[in-house]
Coordinates of C-alpha atoms and ligand atoms in Angstrom, one line a residue:
M1 CA -14.6 5.1 23.6
N2 CA -12.4 8.1 23.8
A3 CA -9.9 8.4 20.9
R4 CA -7.2 10.9 20.1
I5 CA -6.9 11.5 16.3
V6 CA -4.1 13.6 15.0
L7 CA -4.9 15.5 11.7
L8 CA -2.0 16.3 9.4
P9 CA -3.6 18.3 6.6
G10 CA -0.4 19.1 4.8
D11 CA -0.3 20.8 1.4
G12 CA -2.4 21.6 -1.6
I13 CA -5.8 20.0 -1.4
G14 CA -4.8 18.2 1.8
P15 CA -6.6 20.7 4.2
E16 CA -9.8 20.6 2.2
V17 CA -10.1 16.8 2.1
V18 CA -9.1 16.4 5.7
A19 CA -11.8 18.9 6.8
E20 CA -14.4 16.8 5.1
A21 CA -13.2 13.6 6.7
R22 CA -13.2 15.3 10.1
K23 CA -16.9 16.3 9.5
V24 CA -17.7 12.7 8.8
L25 CA -15.8 11.5 11.9
E26 CA -17.6 14.1 14.0
A27 CA -20.9 12.9 12.7
T28 CA -19.8 9.3 13.5
A29 CA -19.0 10.4 17.1
A30 CA -22.3 12.1 17.5
R31 CA -24.3 9.1 16.3
S32 CA -22.3 6.4 18.1
G33 CA -21.6 8.1 21.5
H34 CA -17.8 7.9 21.1
T35 CA -15.6 10.9 21.7
F36 CA -12.9 11.8 19.2
E37 CA -10.4 14.4 20.2
F38 CA -8.7 16.1 17.2
E39 CA -5.4 17.8 17.2
T40 CA -3.9 19.4 14.1
H41 CA -0.2 19.4 13.3
L42 CA 2.2 20.4 10.6
I43 CA 3.8 18.2 8.0
G44 CA 5.3 18.6 4.5
G45 CA 5.8 21.9 2.7
I46 CA 3.8 24.0 5.1
A47 CA 6.0 22.6 7.9
I48 CA 9.1 23.5 6.0
D49 CA 7.8 27.0 5.6
E50 CA 6.9 27.4 9.2
T51 CA 9.6 25.4 11.0
G52 CA 12.3 24.5 8.4
D53 CA 11.5 20.8 9.0
P54 CA 9.1 18.7 6.9
L55 CA 8.4 16.6 10.1
P56 CA 8.7 18.8 13.1
A57 CA 9.5 17.0 16.4
S58 CA 6.2 18.3 17.9
T59 CA 4.3 16.6 15.1
L60 CA 6.1 13.3 15.6
A61 CA 5.5 13.4 19.4
A62 CA 1.8 14.1 18.9
C63 CA 1.5 11.2 16.5
R64 CA 3.2 8.8 18.8
D65 CA 0.6 9.7 21.4
A66 CA -2.4 9.4 19.1
N67 CA -4.7 6.4 18.5
A68 CA -4.8 7.2 14.8
I69 CA -3.3 9.7 12.4
L70 CA -5.2 11.1 9.3
L71 CA -3.0 12.8 6.7
G72 CA -4.1 14.8 3.7
A73 CA -1.2 15.2 1.2
V74 CA 2.3 16.7 1.0
G75 CA 4.2 18.4 -1.8
G76 CA 3.8 21.0 -4.4
P77 CA 5.7 23.1 -7.0
K78 CA 6.8 25.6 -4.4
W79 CA 9.1 22.9 -2.9
S80 CA 10.0 20.9 -5.9
D81 CA 13.2 22.4 -7.0
P82 CA 15.5 19.4 -7.7
A83 CA 18.3 21.3 -5.8
A84 CA 16.1 21.8 -2.7
K85 CA 17.8 20.4 0.5
T86 CA 14.5 19.3 2.1
R87 CA 11.4 18.2 0.3
P88 CA 7.9 17.9 1.7
E89 CA 7.9 14.2 0.8
A90 CA 10.7 13.6 3.2
G91 CA 8.3 14.4 6.0
L92 CA 5.9 11.6 4.9
L93 CA 8.7 9.1 4.5
A94 CA 10.1 10.0 7.9
I95 CA 6.8 9.6 9.7
R96 CA 6.3 6.2 8.1
K97 CA 9.8 5.1 9.1
E98 CA 9.7 6.6 12.6
L99 CA 6.4 4.9 13.5
G100 CA 7.5 1.6 11.9
L101 CA 4.5 1.6 9.5
F102 CA 5.8 -1.1 7.2
A103 CA 2.5 -2.4 5.9
N104 CA 0.5 -0.2 3.5
L105 CA -3.0 -1.5 2.8
R106 CA -4.5 -0.1 -0.4
P107 CA -7.9 -1.5 -1.3
I108 CA -9.1 -1.0 -4.8
T109 CA -12.8 -1.5 -5.2
A110 CA -14.7 -0.8 -8.4
W111 CA -18.2 0.4 -7.3
D112 CA -21.1 -0.8 -9.5
E113 CA -22.4 2.8 -9.1
L114 CA -19.3 4.2 -10.8
V115 CA -18.6 1.7 -13.5
E116 CA -19.1 4.4 -16.1
A117 CA -16.4 6.6 -14.5
S118 CA -13.6 4.2 -15.3
P119 CA -11.8 4.6 -18.6
L120 CA -11.9 0.8 -18.9
R121 CA -14.8 -1.2 -20.2
P122 CA -17.5 -2.1 -17.7
E123 CA -17.1 -5.8 -18.2
I124 CA -13.4 -5.5 -17.2
V125 CA -13.9 -3.5 -14.0
A126 CA -17.2 -4.8 -12.8
G127 CA -16.8 -6.5 -9.4
V128 CA -13.1 -5.7 -9.0
D129 CA -12.0 -6.0 -5.4
I130 CA -8.2 -6.0 -4.9
L131 CA -6.2 -5.4 -1.7
F132 CA -2.7 -4.1 -2.4
V133 CA -0.2 -4.8 0.4
R134 CA 2.7 -2.4 -0.3
E135 CA 5.9 -2.7 1.7
L136 CA 6.3 0.9 3.0
T137 CA 9.5 1.3 5.1
G138 CA 12.2 -0.4 3.0
G139 CA 13.3 -0.9 -0.6
I140 CA 14.6 1.8 -2.9
Y141 CA 12.8 4.5 -0.9
F142 CA 15.1 3.9 2.0
G143 CA 18.3 2.4 0.5
E144 CA 21.5 4.3 0.2
S145 CA 21.5 7.1 -2.3
G146 CA 23.8 9.8 -3.3
T147 CA 25.7 11.4 -6.1
E148 CA 29.1 11.1 -7.6
D149 CA 31.2 12.9 -10.1
D150 CA 30.2 16.3 -8.9
G151 CA 26.5 15.4 -9.2
A152 CA 26.9 14.0 -12.8
T153 CA 26.0 10.5 -11.5
A154 CA 23.4 9.5 -9.0
Y155 CA 22.2 6.3 -7.4
S156 CA 19.5 4.9 -5.2
V157 CA 19.8 1.3 -3.9
M158 CA 17.0 -1.2 -3.6
R159 CA 17.6 -3.3 -0.6
Y160 CA 15.4 -5.8 1.2
T161 CA 16.2 -8.0 4.2
T162 CA 14.6 -11.4 4.7
A163 CA 12.9 -10.1 7.9
E164 CA 11.3 -7.2 6.0
I165 CA 10.0 -9.5 3.3
E166 CA 8.7 -12.1 5.7
R167 CA 6.6 -9.7 7.8
I168 CA 4.9 -8.0 4.8
V169 CA 4.2 -11.4 3.2
R170 CA 2.6 -12.5 6.4
V171 CA 0.3 -9.4 6.4
A172 CA -0.7 -10.4 2.9
G173 CA -1.3 -14.1 3.8
E174 CA -3.4 -13.1 6.8
A175 CA -5.5 -10.6 4.7
A176 CA -6.1 -13.3 2.1
R177 CA -7.5 -15.7 4.7
R178 CA -10.1 -13.0 5.6
R179 CA -10.9 -12.4 1.9
R180 CA -10.9 -14.7 -1.1
G181 CA -7.9 -16.8 -0.2
K182 CA -5.4 -15.7 -2.9
V183 CA -2.0 -13.9 -2.8
T184 CA -0.2 -12.6 -5.8
S185 CA 3.4 -11.5 -5.2
V186 CA 4.9 -9.0 -7.7
D187 CA 8.6 -8.6 -8.3
K188 CA 11.2 -8.3 -11.0
A189 CA 13.1 -11.5 -10.3
N190 CA 14.2 -12.0 -13.9
V191 CA 16.5 -9.0 -13.5
L192 CA 17.0 -7.8 -9.9
E193 CA 18.9 -9.7 -7.2
V194 CA 16.7 -8.0 -4.6
S195 CA 13.6 -9.5 -6.3
R196 CA 15.1 -12.9 -6.3
L197 CA 15.4 -12.8 -2.6
W198 CA 11.9 -11.4 -2.4
R199 CA 10.6 -14.3 -4.5
T200 CA 12.5 -17.0 -2.5
V201 CA 11.4 -15.6 0.9
A202 CA 7.8 -14.9 -0.1
G203 CA 7.5 -18.4 -1.6
R204 CA 8.9 -20.0 1.6
V205 CA 6.6 -18.0 3.9
M206 CA 3.5 -18.8 1.8
E207 CA 4.3 -22.5 1.6
A208 CA 5.2 -23.0 5.2
E209 CA 2.6 -20.7 6.9
F210 CA -0.2 -20.3 4.4
P211 CA -0.6 -23.6 2.6
D212 CA -4.4 -23.0 2.5
V213 CA -3.9 -19.7 0.5
E214 CA -3.6 -19.9 -3.3
Y215 CA -0.3 -18.3 -4.3
E216 CA 1.2 -17.0 -7.5
V217 CA 4.1 -14.7 -8.6
V218 CA 3.9 -12.2 -11.4
L219 CA 6.7 -10.0 -12.8
V220 CA 6.0 -6.3 -12.3
D221 CA 5.9 -5.4 -16.0
A222 CA 3.4 -8.1 -16.7
M223 CA 1.4 -7.0 -13.7
A224 CA 1.1 -3.5 -15.1
M225 CA -0.7 -5.1 -18.0
H226 CA -2.8 -7.8 -16.2
L227 CA -4.1 -5.1 -13.8
L228 CA -5.9 -3.5 -16.8
S229 CA -6.7 -6.7 -18.8
R230 CA -7.9 -9.0 -16.0
P231 CA -8.1 -7.1 -12.7
G232 CA -10.9 -9.5 -11.5
D233 CA -8.4 -12.3 -11.1
F234 CA -6.6 -10.6 -8.2
D235 CA -7.4 -10.7 -4.5
V236 CA -4.4 -9.7 -2.4
V237 CA -1.3 -8.4 -4.2
V238 CA 1.9 -8.0 -2.2
T239 CA 4.9 -6.1 -3.5
G240 CA 7.7 -3.8 -2.6
N241 CA 7.7 0.0 -1.9
L242 CA 8.3 1.3 -5.4
F243 CA 6.3 -1.2 -7.4
G244 CA 3.4 -0.8 -5.0
D245 CA 3.5 3.0 -5.4
I246 CA 3.3 2.7 -9.2
L247 CA 0.8 -0.1 -9.4
T248 CA -1.7 1.5 -7.0
D249 CA -1.8 4.7 -9.0
E250 CA -2.5 2.6 -12.1
G251 CA -5.1 0.6 -10.1
S252 CA -7.0 3.8 -9.3
M253 CA -8.2 3.8 -12.9
L254 CA -10.2 0.7 -12.2
P255 CA -12.7 2.6 -10.0
G256 CA -12.0 5.6 -12.2
S257 CA -10.2 8.2 -10.0
L258 CA -7.3 8.6 -7.7
G259 CA -9.7 10.6 -5.6
L260 CA -11.5 7.4 -4.5
L261 CA -8.6 5.3 -3.0
P262 CA -7.8 5.3 0.7
S263 CA -4.9 3.7 2.4
A264 CA -3.7 2.5 5.8
A265 CA -0.1 2.4 7.0
L266 CA 0.2 0.0 9.9
G267 CA 3.1 -1.3 12.1
D268 CA 3.3 -3.7 15.0
G269 CA 1.0 -2.0 17.4
G270 CA 1.1 1.8 17.8
P271 CA -1.0 4.3 15.9
G272 CA -1.8 3.7 12.2
L273 CA -1.5 6.4 9.6
Y274 CA -4.4 6.8 7.2
E275 CA -4.3 8.8 4.0
P276 CA -5.7 9.0 0.5
I277 CA -3.3 7.6 -2.0
H278 CA -3.5 10.8 -4.1
G279 CA -1.1 13.7 -3.9
S280 CA -1.6 17.4 -3.1
A281 CA -3.0 18.3 -6.5
P282 CA -1.8 21.9 -6.4
D283 CA -3.5 22.8 -9.6
I284 CA -7.0 22.5 -8.0
A285 CA -6.0 23.4 -4.4
G286 CA -8.4 26.0 -2.8
T287 CA -11.0 25.6 -5.6
D288 CA -13.5 23.3 -3.7
T289 CA -13.2 20.7 -6.5
A290 CA -11.1 17.9 -5.0
N291 CA -12.8 14.6 -4.3
P292 CA -12.9 14.1 -0.5
L293 CA -14.1 10.5 -0.7
A294 CA -10.6 8.9 -0.6
T295 CA -9.9 10.7 2.7
I296 CA -13.3 9.9 4.1
L297 CA -12.7 6.3 3.3
A298 CA -9.3 6.5 4.9
A299 CA -11.0 7.8 8.0
A300 CA -13.2 4.7 7.9
M301 CA -10.1 2.5 7.7
A302 CA -8.8 4.3 10.8
L303 CA -11.9 3.4 12.7
R304 CA -11.6 -0.2 11.6
H305 CA -7.9 -0.8 12.0
S306 CA -6.8 1.5 14.8
L307 CA -10.0 2.0 16.9
G308 CA -11.7 -1.3 16.5
L309 CA -14.9 0.3 15.4
E310 CA -15.9 -2.0 12.6
D311 CA -19.6 -1.1 12.5
E312 CA -18.9 2.6 12.4
A313 CA -16.3 2.1 9.6
A314 CA -18.8 0.0 7.6
A315 CA -21.5 2.8 8.2
I316 CA -19.2 5.4 6.6
E317 CA -18.4 3.1 3.7
A318 CA -22.1 2.4 3.2
A319 CA -22.8 6.2 3.3
V320 CA -20.2 6.7 0.5
T321 CA -21.8 4.0 -1.6
G322 CA -25.1 5.7 -0.9
V323 CA -24.1 9.1 -2.1
L324 CA -22.6 7.5 -5.3
A325 CA -25.8 5.6 -5.9
A326 CA -27.7 8.8 -5.4
G327 CA -25.7 10.2 -8.3
H328 CA -23.5 12.7 -6.4
R329 CA -20.3 13.3 -8.3
T330 CA -17.2 15.4 -7.9
A331 CA -15.6 16.6 -11.1
D332 CA -13.1 13.8 -11.3
I333 CA -15.8 11.2 -11.6
A334 CA -18.5 13.2 -13.3
R335 CA -17.3 12.5 -16.9
G336 CA -18.1 16.1 -17.9
G337 CA -21.6 15.8 -16.4
P338 CA -23.0 17.9 -13.5
S339 CA -20.7 17.9 -10.4
I340 CA -20.6 19.1 -6.8
G341 CA -17.7 20.5 -4.8
T342 CA -15.6 19.1 -2.0
T343 CA -17.7 20.5 0.8
A344 CA -21.0 19.5 -0.8
M345 CA -19.7 15.9 -1.2
G346 CA -18.6 15.8 2.5
D347 CA -22.1 17.2 3.5
A348 CA -23.7 14.5 1.3
V349 CA -21.8 11.7 3.2
V350 CA -22.7 13.2 6.5
A351 CA -26.4 13.4 5.5
A352 CA -26.3 9.8 4.3
L353 CA -24.8 8.7 7.7
Ligands
IPM401 C1 2.1 7.7 -2.1 C2 2.8 8.9 -2.5 C3 4.1 9.0 -1.7 C4 4.9 7.8 -2.0 C5 4.9 10.3 -1.9 C6 4.1 11.5 -1.7 C7 6.2 10.3 -1.1 O1 3.1 8.9 -3.9 O2 1.8 7.6 -0.8 O3 1.8 6.8 -2.9 O4 5.6 7.7 -3.0 O5 4.9 6.9 -1.2
MG402 MG1 2.1 7.3 -4.9

């Protein structure tokens, strides 16, 4: 096949990790006979610097035309002044919204090879395999917000419609059928009206459309605890935008590093957007120490979900497991032991392929 892949390296370590993922995709093309055409565009802080806009129209147009989009990271201290009119993060939120990417799949797998990299005890993390389904284009990220009293008061509204809840819960239910058949919906229904609607709608969809799938609800504060005390009990976890953002950073400690977790943002047709769940890590940018595996695994998700190349995706995932089994570690998962750099890790994955 011939696929167009837009690369959005962004800020901080973004360009470094995207470069490694590109190498892995090129190696995949070479061994499979597919052709991947790459185009690189601006997003985030670098786009603000060069065009004044965190999501330039030319970037959005290229993304609409692509088969898949691979993003590095956006943000950094240079653009973090609370008084700044435009922030890099606005570019990421805008592309998610513009492309209708409402379903964010964030798999959390604890590799046997890495059990010692987790701050949690091996018997707790062994075998963990959770798929977070985070709603990505609604909730408090996109509700009304503003300031009053000359800026002395500020508000951000969490709003969900029935249709938004239904469609994300369906994604979770369908994913559970392909996995271990269980959905956990996370909300704060004991306090928030918006969560009471979430719980009512989610329960109705699960009962009516997924009677074969085991279903439970958990409050978000309790989930923060259960995720560390009994992560092995969860299969698919569906939740809103903000709770999903927070719980998946927490969940990254199960495998042991934020540098290991990929994500896919999908809509109804159209290109998907694939990115590591980590940020731009400005403190280590340019030092060849970032872990590229999250982005490499995001590239594998792109092959699976947007290009239909399941075998090629699985081959990349197997290569990553192989390099971990062979003992290759970037600093974030080395626990103070010997480590290799970003580029060497990318090379190791290519060699394993
Ligand atoms: C994520 C990130 C983003 C989010 C930021 C960079 C806007 O934290 O993808 O998890 O909050 O969604
Ligand atoms: Mg986040």
